[in-house]
XYZ file of C-alpha atoms in Angstrom:
622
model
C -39.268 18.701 -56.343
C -40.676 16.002 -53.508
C -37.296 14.435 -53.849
C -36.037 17.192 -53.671
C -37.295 18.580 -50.554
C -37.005 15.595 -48.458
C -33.415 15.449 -49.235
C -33.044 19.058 -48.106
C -35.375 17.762 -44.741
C -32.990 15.218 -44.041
C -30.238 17.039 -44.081
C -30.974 19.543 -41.809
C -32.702 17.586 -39.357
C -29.265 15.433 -39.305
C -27.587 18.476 -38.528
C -30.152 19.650 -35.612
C -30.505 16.334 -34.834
C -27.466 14.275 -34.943
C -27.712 10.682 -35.399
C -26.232 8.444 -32.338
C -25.368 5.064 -32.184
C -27.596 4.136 -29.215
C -24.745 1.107 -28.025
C -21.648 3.788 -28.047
C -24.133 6.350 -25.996
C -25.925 4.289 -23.488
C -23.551 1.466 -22.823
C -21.305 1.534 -20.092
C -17.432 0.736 -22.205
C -17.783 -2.810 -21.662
C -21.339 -2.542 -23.362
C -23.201 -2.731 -21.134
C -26.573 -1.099 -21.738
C -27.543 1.956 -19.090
C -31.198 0.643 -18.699
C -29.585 -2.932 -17.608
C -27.014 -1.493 -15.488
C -29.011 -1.441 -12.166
C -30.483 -4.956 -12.490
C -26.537 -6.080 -13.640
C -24.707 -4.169 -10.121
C -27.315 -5.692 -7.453
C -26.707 -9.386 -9.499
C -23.155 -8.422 -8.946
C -23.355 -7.234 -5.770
C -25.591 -9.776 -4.580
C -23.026 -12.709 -5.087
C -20.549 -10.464 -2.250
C -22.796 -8.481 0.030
C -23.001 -9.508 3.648
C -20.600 -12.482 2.667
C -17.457 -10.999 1.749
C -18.319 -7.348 2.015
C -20.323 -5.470 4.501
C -21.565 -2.721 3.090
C -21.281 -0.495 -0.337
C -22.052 2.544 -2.031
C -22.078 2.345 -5.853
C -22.297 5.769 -8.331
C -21.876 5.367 -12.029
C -21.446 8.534 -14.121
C -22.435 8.420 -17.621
C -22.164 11.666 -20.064
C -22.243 14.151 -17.665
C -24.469 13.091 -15.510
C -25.120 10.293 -12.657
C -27.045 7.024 -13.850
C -26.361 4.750 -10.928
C -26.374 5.691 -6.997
C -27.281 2.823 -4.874
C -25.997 1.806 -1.092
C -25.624 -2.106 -0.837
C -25.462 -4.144 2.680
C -25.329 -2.162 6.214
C -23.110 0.915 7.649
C -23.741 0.135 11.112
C -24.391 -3.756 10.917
C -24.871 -3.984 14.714
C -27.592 -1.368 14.691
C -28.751 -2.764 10.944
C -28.494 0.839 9.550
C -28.147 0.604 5.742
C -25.739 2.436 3.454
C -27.107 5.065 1.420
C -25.798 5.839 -1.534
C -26.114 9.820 -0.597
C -25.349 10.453 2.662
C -23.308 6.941 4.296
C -19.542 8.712 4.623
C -16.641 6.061 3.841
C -12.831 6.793 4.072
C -11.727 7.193 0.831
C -8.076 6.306 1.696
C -5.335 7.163 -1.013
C -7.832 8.186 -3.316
C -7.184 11.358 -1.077
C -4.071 11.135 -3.050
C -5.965 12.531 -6.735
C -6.813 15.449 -4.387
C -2.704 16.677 -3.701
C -1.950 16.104 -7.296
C -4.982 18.163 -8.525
C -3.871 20.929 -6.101
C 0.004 21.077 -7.089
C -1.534 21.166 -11.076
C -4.066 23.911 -9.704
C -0.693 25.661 -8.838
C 1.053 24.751 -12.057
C -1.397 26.573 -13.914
C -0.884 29.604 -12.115
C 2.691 29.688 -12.338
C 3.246 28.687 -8.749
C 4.809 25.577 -8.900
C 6.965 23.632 -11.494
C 7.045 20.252 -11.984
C 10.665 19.901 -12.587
C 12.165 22.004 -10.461
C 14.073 20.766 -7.220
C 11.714 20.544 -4.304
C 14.555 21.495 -1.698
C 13.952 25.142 -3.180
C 10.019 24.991 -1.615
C 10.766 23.333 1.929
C 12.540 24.932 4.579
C 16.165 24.631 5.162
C 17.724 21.437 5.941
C 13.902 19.605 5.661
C 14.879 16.382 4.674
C 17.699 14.644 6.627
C 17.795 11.136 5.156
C 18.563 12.086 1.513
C 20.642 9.025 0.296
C 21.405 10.665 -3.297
C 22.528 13.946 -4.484
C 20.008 13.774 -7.571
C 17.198 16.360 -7.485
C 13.857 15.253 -6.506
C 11.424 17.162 -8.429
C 7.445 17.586 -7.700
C 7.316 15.209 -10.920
C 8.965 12.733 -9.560
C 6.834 12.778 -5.813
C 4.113 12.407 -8.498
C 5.024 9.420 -9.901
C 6.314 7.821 -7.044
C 9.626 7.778 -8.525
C 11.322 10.183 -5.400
C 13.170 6.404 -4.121
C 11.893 6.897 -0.445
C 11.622 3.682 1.393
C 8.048 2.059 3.136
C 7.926 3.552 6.735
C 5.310 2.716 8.390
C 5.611 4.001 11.745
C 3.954 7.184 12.919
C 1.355 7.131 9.935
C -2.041 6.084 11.377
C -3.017 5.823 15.245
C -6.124 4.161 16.627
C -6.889 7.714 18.586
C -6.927 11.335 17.503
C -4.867 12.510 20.554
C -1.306 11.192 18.909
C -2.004 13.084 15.919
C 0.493 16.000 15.086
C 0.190 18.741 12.634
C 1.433 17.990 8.991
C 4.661 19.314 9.234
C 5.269 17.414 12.616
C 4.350 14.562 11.115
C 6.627 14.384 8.292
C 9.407 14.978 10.285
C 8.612 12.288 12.655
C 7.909 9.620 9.878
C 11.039 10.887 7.320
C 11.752 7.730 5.746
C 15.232 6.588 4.451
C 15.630 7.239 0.633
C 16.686 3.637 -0.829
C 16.376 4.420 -4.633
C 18.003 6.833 -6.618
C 15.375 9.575 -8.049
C 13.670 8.456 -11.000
C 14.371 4.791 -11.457
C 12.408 2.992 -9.193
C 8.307 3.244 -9.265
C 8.057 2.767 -4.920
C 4.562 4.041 -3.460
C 5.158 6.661 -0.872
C 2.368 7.970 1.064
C 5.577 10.174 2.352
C 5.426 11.397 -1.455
C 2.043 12.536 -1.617
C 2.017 14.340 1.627
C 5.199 16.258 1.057
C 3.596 17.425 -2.258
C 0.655 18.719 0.059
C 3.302 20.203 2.592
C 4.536 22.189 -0.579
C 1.159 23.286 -1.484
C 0.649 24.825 2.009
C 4.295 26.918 1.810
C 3.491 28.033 -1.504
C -0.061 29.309 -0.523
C 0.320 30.109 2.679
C -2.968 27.950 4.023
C -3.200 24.618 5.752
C -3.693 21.947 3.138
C -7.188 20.932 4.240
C -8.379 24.967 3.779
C -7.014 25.169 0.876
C -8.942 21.831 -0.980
C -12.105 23.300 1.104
C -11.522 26.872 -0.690
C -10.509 25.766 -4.166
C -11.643 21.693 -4.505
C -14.724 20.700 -2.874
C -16.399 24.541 -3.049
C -15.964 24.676 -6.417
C -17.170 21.553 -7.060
C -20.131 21.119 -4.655
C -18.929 19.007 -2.529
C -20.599 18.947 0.949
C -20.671 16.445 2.870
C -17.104 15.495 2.869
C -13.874 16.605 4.975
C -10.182 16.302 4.141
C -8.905 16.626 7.873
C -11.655 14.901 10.152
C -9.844 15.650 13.519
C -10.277 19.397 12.319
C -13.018 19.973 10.814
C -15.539 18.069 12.171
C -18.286 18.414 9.903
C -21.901 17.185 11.949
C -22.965 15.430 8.466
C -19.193 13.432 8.366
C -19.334 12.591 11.757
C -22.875 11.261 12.327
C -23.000 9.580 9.037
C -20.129 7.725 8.815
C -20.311 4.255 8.639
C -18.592 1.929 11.188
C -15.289 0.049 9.627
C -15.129 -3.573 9.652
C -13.279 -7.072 8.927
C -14.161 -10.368 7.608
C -13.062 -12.717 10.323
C -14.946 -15.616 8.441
C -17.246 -16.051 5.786
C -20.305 -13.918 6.891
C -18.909 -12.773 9.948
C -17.981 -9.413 10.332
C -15.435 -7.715 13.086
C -15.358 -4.027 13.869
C -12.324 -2.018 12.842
C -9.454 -0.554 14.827
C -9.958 3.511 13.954
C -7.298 4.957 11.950
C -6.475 8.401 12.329
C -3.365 9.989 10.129
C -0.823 13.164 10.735
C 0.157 12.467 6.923
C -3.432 13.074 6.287
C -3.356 14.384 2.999
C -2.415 10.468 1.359
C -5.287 8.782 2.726
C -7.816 11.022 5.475
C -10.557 11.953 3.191
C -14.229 10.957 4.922
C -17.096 11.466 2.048
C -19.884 10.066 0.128
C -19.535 8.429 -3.251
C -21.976 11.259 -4.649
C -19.386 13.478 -3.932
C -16.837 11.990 -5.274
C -18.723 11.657 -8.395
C -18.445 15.465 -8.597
C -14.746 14.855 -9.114
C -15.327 12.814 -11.574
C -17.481 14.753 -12.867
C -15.294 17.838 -13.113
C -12.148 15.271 -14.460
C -14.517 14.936 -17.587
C -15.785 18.498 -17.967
C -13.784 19.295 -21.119
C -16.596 17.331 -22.864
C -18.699 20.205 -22.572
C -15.615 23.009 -22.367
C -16.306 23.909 -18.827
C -13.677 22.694 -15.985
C -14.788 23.505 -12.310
C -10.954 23.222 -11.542
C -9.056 24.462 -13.632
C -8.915 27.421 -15.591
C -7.480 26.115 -18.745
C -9.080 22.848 -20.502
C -5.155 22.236 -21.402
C -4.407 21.923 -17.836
C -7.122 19.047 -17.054
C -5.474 17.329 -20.409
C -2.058 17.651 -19.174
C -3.240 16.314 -15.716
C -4.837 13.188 -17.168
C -1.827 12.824 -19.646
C 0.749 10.203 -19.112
C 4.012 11.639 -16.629
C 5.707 8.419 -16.680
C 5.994 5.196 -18.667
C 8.693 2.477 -19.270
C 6.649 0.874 -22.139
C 4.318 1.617 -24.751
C 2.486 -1.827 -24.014
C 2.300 -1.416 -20.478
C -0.374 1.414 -18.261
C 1.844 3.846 -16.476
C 0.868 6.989 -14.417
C -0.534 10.182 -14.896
C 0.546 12.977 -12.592
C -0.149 10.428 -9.657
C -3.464 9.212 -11.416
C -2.703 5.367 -12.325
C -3.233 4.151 -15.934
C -5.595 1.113 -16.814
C -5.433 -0.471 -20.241
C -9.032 -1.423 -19.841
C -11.104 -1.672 -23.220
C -10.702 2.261 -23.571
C -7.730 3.685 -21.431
C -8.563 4.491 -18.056
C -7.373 6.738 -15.035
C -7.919 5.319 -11.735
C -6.726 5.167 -7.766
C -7.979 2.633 -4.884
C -7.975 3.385 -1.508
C -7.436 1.151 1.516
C -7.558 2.247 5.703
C -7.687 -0.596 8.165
C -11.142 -0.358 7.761
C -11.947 0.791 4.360
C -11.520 -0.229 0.842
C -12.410 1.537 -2.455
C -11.722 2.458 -5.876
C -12.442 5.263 -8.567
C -12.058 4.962 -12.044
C -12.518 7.444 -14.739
C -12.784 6.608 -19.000
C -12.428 9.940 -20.524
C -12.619 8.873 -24.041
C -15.994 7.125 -22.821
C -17.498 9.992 -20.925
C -17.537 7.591 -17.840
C -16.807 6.938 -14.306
C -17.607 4.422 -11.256
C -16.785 4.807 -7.784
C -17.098 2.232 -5.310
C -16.878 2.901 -1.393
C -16.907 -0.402 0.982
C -16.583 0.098 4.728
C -14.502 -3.410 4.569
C -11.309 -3.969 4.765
C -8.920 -5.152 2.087
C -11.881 -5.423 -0.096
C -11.294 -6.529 -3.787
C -14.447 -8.210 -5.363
C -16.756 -4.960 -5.684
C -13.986 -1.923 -6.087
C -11.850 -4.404 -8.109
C -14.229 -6.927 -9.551
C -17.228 -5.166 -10.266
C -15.494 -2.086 -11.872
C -13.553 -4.573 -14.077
C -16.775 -5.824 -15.313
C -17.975 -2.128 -16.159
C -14.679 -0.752 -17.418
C -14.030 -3.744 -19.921
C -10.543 -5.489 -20.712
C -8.931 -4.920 -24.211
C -8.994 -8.475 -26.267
C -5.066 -8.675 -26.157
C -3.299 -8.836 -29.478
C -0.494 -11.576 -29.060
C 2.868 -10.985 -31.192
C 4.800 -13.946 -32.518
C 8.330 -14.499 -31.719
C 7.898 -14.273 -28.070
C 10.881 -14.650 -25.328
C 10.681 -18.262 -23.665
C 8.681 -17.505 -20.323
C 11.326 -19.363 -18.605
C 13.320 -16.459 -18.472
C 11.320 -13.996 -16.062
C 11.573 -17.197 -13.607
C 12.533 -15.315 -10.128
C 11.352 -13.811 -6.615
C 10.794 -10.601 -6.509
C 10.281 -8.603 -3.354
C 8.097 -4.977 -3.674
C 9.887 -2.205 -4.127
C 7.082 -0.384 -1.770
C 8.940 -2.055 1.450
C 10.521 -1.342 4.552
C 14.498 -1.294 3.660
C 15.669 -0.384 7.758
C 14.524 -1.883 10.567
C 13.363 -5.193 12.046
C 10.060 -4.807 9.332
C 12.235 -5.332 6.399
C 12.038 -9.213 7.090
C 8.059 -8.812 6.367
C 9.087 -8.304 3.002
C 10.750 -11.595 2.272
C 7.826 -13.650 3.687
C 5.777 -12.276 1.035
C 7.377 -12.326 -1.910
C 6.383 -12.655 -5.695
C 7.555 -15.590 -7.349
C 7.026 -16.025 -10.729
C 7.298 -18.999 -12.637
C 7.093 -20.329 -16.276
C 4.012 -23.003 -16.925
C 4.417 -22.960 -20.851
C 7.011 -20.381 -22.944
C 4.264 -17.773 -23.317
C 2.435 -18.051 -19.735
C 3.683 -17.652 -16.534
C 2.066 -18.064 -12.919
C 2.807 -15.151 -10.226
C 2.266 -15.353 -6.839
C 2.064 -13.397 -3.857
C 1.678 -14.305 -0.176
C 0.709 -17.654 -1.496
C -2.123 -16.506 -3.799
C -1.436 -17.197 -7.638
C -2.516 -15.482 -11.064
C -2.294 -16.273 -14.294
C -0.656 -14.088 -16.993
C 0.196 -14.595 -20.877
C 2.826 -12.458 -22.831
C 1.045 -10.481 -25.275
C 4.870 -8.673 -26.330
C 8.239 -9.248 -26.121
C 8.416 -9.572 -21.562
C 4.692 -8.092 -21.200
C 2.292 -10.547 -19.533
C -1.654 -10.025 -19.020
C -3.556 -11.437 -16.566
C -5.378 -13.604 -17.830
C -7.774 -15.021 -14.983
C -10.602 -13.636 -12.725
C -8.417 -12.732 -9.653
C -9.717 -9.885 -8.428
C -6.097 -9.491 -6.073
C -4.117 -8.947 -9.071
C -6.224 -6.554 -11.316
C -4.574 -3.439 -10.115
C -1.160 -4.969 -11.895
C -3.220 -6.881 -14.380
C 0.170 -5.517 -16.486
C 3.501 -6.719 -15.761
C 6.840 -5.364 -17.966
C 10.016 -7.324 -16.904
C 12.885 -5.463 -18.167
C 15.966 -7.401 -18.672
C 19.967 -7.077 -18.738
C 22.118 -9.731 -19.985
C 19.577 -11.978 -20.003
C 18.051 -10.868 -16.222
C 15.043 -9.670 -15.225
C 16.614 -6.324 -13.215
C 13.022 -4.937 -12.533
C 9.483 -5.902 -13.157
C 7.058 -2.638 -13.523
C 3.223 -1.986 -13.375
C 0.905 0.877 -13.142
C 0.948 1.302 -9.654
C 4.504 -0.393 -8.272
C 7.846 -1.913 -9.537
C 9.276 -5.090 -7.959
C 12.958 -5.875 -7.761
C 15.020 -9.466 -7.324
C 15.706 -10.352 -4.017
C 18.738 -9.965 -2.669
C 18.225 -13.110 -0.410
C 17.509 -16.559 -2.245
C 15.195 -19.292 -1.024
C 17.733 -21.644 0.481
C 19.607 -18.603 2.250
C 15.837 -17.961 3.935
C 15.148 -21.350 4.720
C 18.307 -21.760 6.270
C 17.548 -18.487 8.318
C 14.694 -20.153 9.077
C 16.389 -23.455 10.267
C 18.844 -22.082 12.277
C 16.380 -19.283 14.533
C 14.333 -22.635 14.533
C 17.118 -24.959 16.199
C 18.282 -21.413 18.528
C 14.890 -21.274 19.982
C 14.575 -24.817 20.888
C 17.646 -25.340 21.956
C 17.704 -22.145 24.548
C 14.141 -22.306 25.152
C 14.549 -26.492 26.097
C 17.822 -25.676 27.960
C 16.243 -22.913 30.037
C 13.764 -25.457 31.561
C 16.441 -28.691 32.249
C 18.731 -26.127 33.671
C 16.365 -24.611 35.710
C 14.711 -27.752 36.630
C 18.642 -29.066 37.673
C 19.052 -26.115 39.296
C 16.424 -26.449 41.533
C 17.514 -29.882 42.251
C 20.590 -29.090 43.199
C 19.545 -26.257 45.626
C 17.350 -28.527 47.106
C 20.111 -31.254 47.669
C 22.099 -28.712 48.860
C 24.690 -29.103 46.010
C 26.113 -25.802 45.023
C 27.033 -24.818 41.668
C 30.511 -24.211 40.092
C 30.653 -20.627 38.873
C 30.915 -21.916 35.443
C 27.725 -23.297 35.816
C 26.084 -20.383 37.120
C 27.258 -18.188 34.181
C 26.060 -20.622 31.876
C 22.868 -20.262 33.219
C 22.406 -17.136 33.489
C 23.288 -17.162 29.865
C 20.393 -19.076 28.901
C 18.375 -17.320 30.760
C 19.484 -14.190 28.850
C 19.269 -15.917 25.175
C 15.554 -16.926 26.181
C 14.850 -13.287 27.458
C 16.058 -11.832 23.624
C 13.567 -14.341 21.965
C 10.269 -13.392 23.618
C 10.995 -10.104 23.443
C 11.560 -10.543 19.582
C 8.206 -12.955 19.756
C 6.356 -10.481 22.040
C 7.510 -7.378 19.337
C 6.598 -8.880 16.026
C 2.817 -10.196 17.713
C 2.154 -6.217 18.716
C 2.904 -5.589 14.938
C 1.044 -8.243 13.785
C -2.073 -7.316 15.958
C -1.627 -3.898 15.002
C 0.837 -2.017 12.315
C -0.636 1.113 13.187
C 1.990 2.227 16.071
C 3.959 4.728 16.951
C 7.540 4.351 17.261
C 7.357 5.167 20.621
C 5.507 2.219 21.633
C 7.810 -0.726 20.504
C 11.085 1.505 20.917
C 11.564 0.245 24.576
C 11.513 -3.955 22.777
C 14.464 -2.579 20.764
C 16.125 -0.908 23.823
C 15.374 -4.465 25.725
C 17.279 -6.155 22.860
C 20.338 -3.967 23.201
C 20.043 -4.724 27.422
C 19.408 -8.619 26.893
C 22.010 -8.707 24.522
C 24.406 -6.869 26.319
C 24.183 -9.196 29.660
C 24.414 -12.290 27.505
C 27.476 -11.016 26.072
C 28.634 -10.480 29.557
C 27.563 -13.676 30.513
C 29.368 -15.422 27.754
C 32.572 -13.489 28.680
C 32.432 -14.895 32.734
C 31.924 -17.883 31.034
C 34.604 -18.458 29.459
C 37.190 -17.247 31.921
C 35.933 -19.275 34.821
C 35.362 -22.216 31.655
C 39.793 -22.259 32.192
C 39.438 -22.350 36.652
C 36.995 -25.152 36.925
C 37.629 -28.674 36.115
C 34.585 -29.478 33.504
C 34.445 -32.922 32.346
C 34.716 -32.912 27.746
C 30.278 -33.076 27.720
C 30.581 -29.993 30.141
C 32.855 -28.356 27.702
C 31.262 -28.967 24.597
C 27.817 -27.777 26.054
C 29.176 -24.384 27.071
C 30.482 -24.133 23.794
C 27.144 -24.843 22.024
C 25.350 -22.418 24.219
C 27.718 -19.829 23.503
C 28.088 -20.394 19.300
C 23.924 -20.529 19.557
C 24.305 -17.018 21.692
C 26.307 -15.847 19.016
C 24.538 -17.058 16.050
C 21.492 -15.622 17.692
C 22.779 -12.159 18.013
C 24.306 -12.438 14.668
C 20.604 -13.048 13.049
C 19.428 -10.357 15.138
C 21.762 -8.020 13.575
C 21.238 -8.928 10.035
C 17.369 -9.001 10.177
C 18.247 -5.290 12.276
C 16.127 -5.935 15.315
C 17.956 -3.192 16.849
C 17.237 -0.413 14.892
């Protein structure tokens, strides 16, 4: 009868009382144990703060509930005000983004919008003007990035709020040209996102940012955060956000140009990291049956479900959330301003979360890094049989580019080349930056070293045709081969090279002669003037070209409107040297020139050519 009872006592106290494994619940999914995971973040942190990164704010969300919050380095490092984990406000950049794609599913649910339906049929007439296809674009498909729009940069972020328009105004200002056809090419498009949040506001009838207010952040407690700054200035947003900076040099920190955005719904979020963890804390509430944004628990599931993969073996996206084949899968989005980096990642399966907010830009070792170290990587299971490495050999240039205008040259200075280094590992690399990756399955590669650059496409897929890699994929953007090889570049290079010396040397012997001659009292033949003046002209088009692409390097962020007059000057300069060249040549046949006098006129017109030529193919006037 003893035996008896305790039997009976141990059964029911193991079902009042279930038994836990204490590593699966209070390990983070790399296993790492909750009551080490302070001491593990500040060793972490301490390797990167006020070196590489100014200042952080950490929150780690564990079953339902926050066990980390913790500010790291400065907000303000000029007035040496610290970050707190609670109240410091950050940009959160394109994790805006999650906040569109959990509104359009908010409408899904209630009928209001369909994911495969034709988005002409929810914008006004005649909306979009640049549509290259005749292929529907569907809601889906501005979801996954897949809507083929091109990288146009212009009109998205000014350094003052007085340029900023209204949505709508600033979608039709920045309509980008559509380079892919729907579908096939994964190209990030902050255009995407915020034409999905245009939708939103004709099918509800509010102004996107009232509508998150009213049906996102309300619901979820979120208080101290604003999706339109310039609007809805918020006292708490505006006296607690921290300043925006850039490394300059190791340990030396530079304040940040401001960044404010028409297209505000892809990246114009200011909050805390505590209230982003409510997010993620309402992304996990089917755990406990009890979602703060949706009605129906099968609406979070579909949300967090995959919308688009090319490969079984490779992360893809889900309804604009990006896929991580950590240790357990993951859903996850960065964010990046000109003054702001950060990243939030969500396990489901593990009941987890981590968001990191750094008021530095193009910051990778603590939103990257750190939540690599947290999240875990899967051991990767290598098949045998693999394809010789040698055949993914290639550049590649982003499919995320700039396909008209003058920027499109950008592209090609920063390609990815990849290159064999054994048959089963390859080396990638990207503005001159290499990684490490090892095929795991027949054309998918793993990186397989601790650069934090490349862990948001740890996962590469190259799918091939007749033995060619047409298009390498990842989670978060596809690349494509370049349509301009190496030698054609360098020759590009070469000849712009010899051009500019040539005109730029020529301008100061000719003027240096001519001022000789006026001196001496020696007039010129008109041949000579002409020539000249042609120079003269040739020199003008190259520092204007110079003068442009320094203003874009010292600051992407324009408006159109404020390097449109270099491209008008290009079409002027270019114009007179034609003119130029023309005189030349007819007055070449009146005066007597000597066969050196000849063949210089010649070169200076075949370099004016050449020049203009370039300038058309790299489309410096458009």
């Amino acid at each position: 009868m003893k035996k008896l009872l305790v039997i009976v006592l141990l059964l029911v106290s193991s079902l009042l009382f279930p038994v836990y494994s204490l590593a699966e619940e209070h390990t983070t999914p790399s296993g790492i144990a909750i009551q080490d995971l302070e001491n593990f973040v500040d060793d972490y942190v301490d390797g990167y703060i006020n070196q590489t990164v100014a200042g952080a704010s950490i929150v780690v969300v564990k079953d339902n509930e926050i066990v980390l919050s913790k500010g790291y380095g400065y907000a303000d490092i000029e007035n040496e005000i610290p970050v707190e984990s609670a109240t410091t406000v950050f940009e959160w950049g394109s994790i805006s983004k999650l906040f569109v794609w959990t509104a359009v599913m908010q409408l899904v649910e209630r009928g209001k919008i369909d994911l495969d339906t034709d988005i002409q049929s929810y914008l006004p007439e005649d909306f979009l003007t640049k549509l290259k296809y005749d292929d529907p674009i569907t809601i889906l498909h501005l979801m996954n990035h897949t809507a083929g729009f091109e990288d146009y940069i212009f009109d998205l972020g000014y350094p003052t709020e007085e340029r900023v328009t209204s949505l709508v105004e600033g979608l039709r200002l920045a309509e980008p040209e559509q380079a892919y056809r729907p579908g096939e090419v994964v190209a990030y498009s902050n255009y995407s996102t915020s034409l999905a949040a245009y939708i939103v506001e004709q099918v509800t009838g509010q102004e996107f940012y009232e509508y998150v207010s009213e049906n996102i952040f309300s619901n979820l407690g979120i208080e101290n955060s604003t999706a339109y700054l310039p609007i809805e200035k918020k006292q708490s947003v505006v006296q607690n956000k921290a300043t925006g900076y850039e490394l300059s040099e190791p340990s030396t920190f530079a304040q940040s140009t401001p960044f404010y955005v028409s297209m505000y719904p892809s990246g114009s979020i200011n909050g805390t990291a505590e209230d982003l963890a409510q997010f993620a804390l309402a992304l996990m509430a089917e755990q406990d049956g009890d979602s703060s944004l949706f009605e129906e628990d099968a609406s979070l599931d579909e949300m967090l479900s995959t919308s688009y993969s090319v490969n079984e073996d490779v992360p893809g996206i889900a309804h604009g959330f990006w896929e991580y084949d950590g240790k357990f899968r993951g859903v996850t989005h960065g964010g990046n301003t000109i003054s702001f980096s950060s990243n939030f990642h969500v396990v489901p399966e593990e009941n987890f979360a981590i968001i990191v907010l750094t008021n530095q830009a193009g910051e990778s070792d603590l939103s990257y890094g750190l939540v690599k170290e947290l999240v875990g990587e899967a051991e990767p299971v290598i098949a045998e049989n693999l394809p010789d490495s040698q055949e993914v050999e290639g550049t590649f240039l982003t499919a995320r580019r700039t396909h008209s205008g003058f920027l499109n040259v950008y592209y090609y200075l920063t390609s990815l080349t990849v290159r064999s280094t054994n048959p089963d590992e390859i080396t990638i690399s990207m503005g001159g930056v290499p990684a490490a990756y090892i095929q795991t399955s027949p054309y998918v590669y793993k990186l397989s070293d601790d650069n934090h650059l490349f862990i948001p496409i740890n996962t590469l897929y190259f799918q091939m045709e007749d033995g060619e890699v047409t298009q390498i994929s990842t989670s978060i953007a596809d690349y494509l081969p370049t349509d301009k090889s190496m030698p054609l570049l360098m020759a590009y290079l070469i000849i712009v090279l010899i051009c500019t010396l040539y005109f730029f040397i020529s301008a100061v012997v000719f003027t240096i002669g001519f001022a000789w001659r006026k001196r001496k009292k020696r007039s010129l033949s008109a041949s000579a003037k002409w020539h000249y003046l042609l120079n003269l002209s040739a020199v003008a088009i190259l520092i204007n070209v110079i003068v442009l692409v320094a203003r874009m390097l010292n600051n992407y962020a324009r408006a159109y409107s404020e390097i449109v007059l270099h491209i008008y000057l290009n079409y002027a300069l270019t114009a007179a040297s034609l003119v130029f060249a023309a005189l030349l040549i007819v007055n070449w046949r009146k005066d007597s020139l000597t066969k050196p006098q000849k063949l210089l006129y010649f070169v200076s017109i075949l370099n004016t050519f050449i020049l203009i030529a370039i300038l058309i193919i790299w489309q410096f006037y458009s």
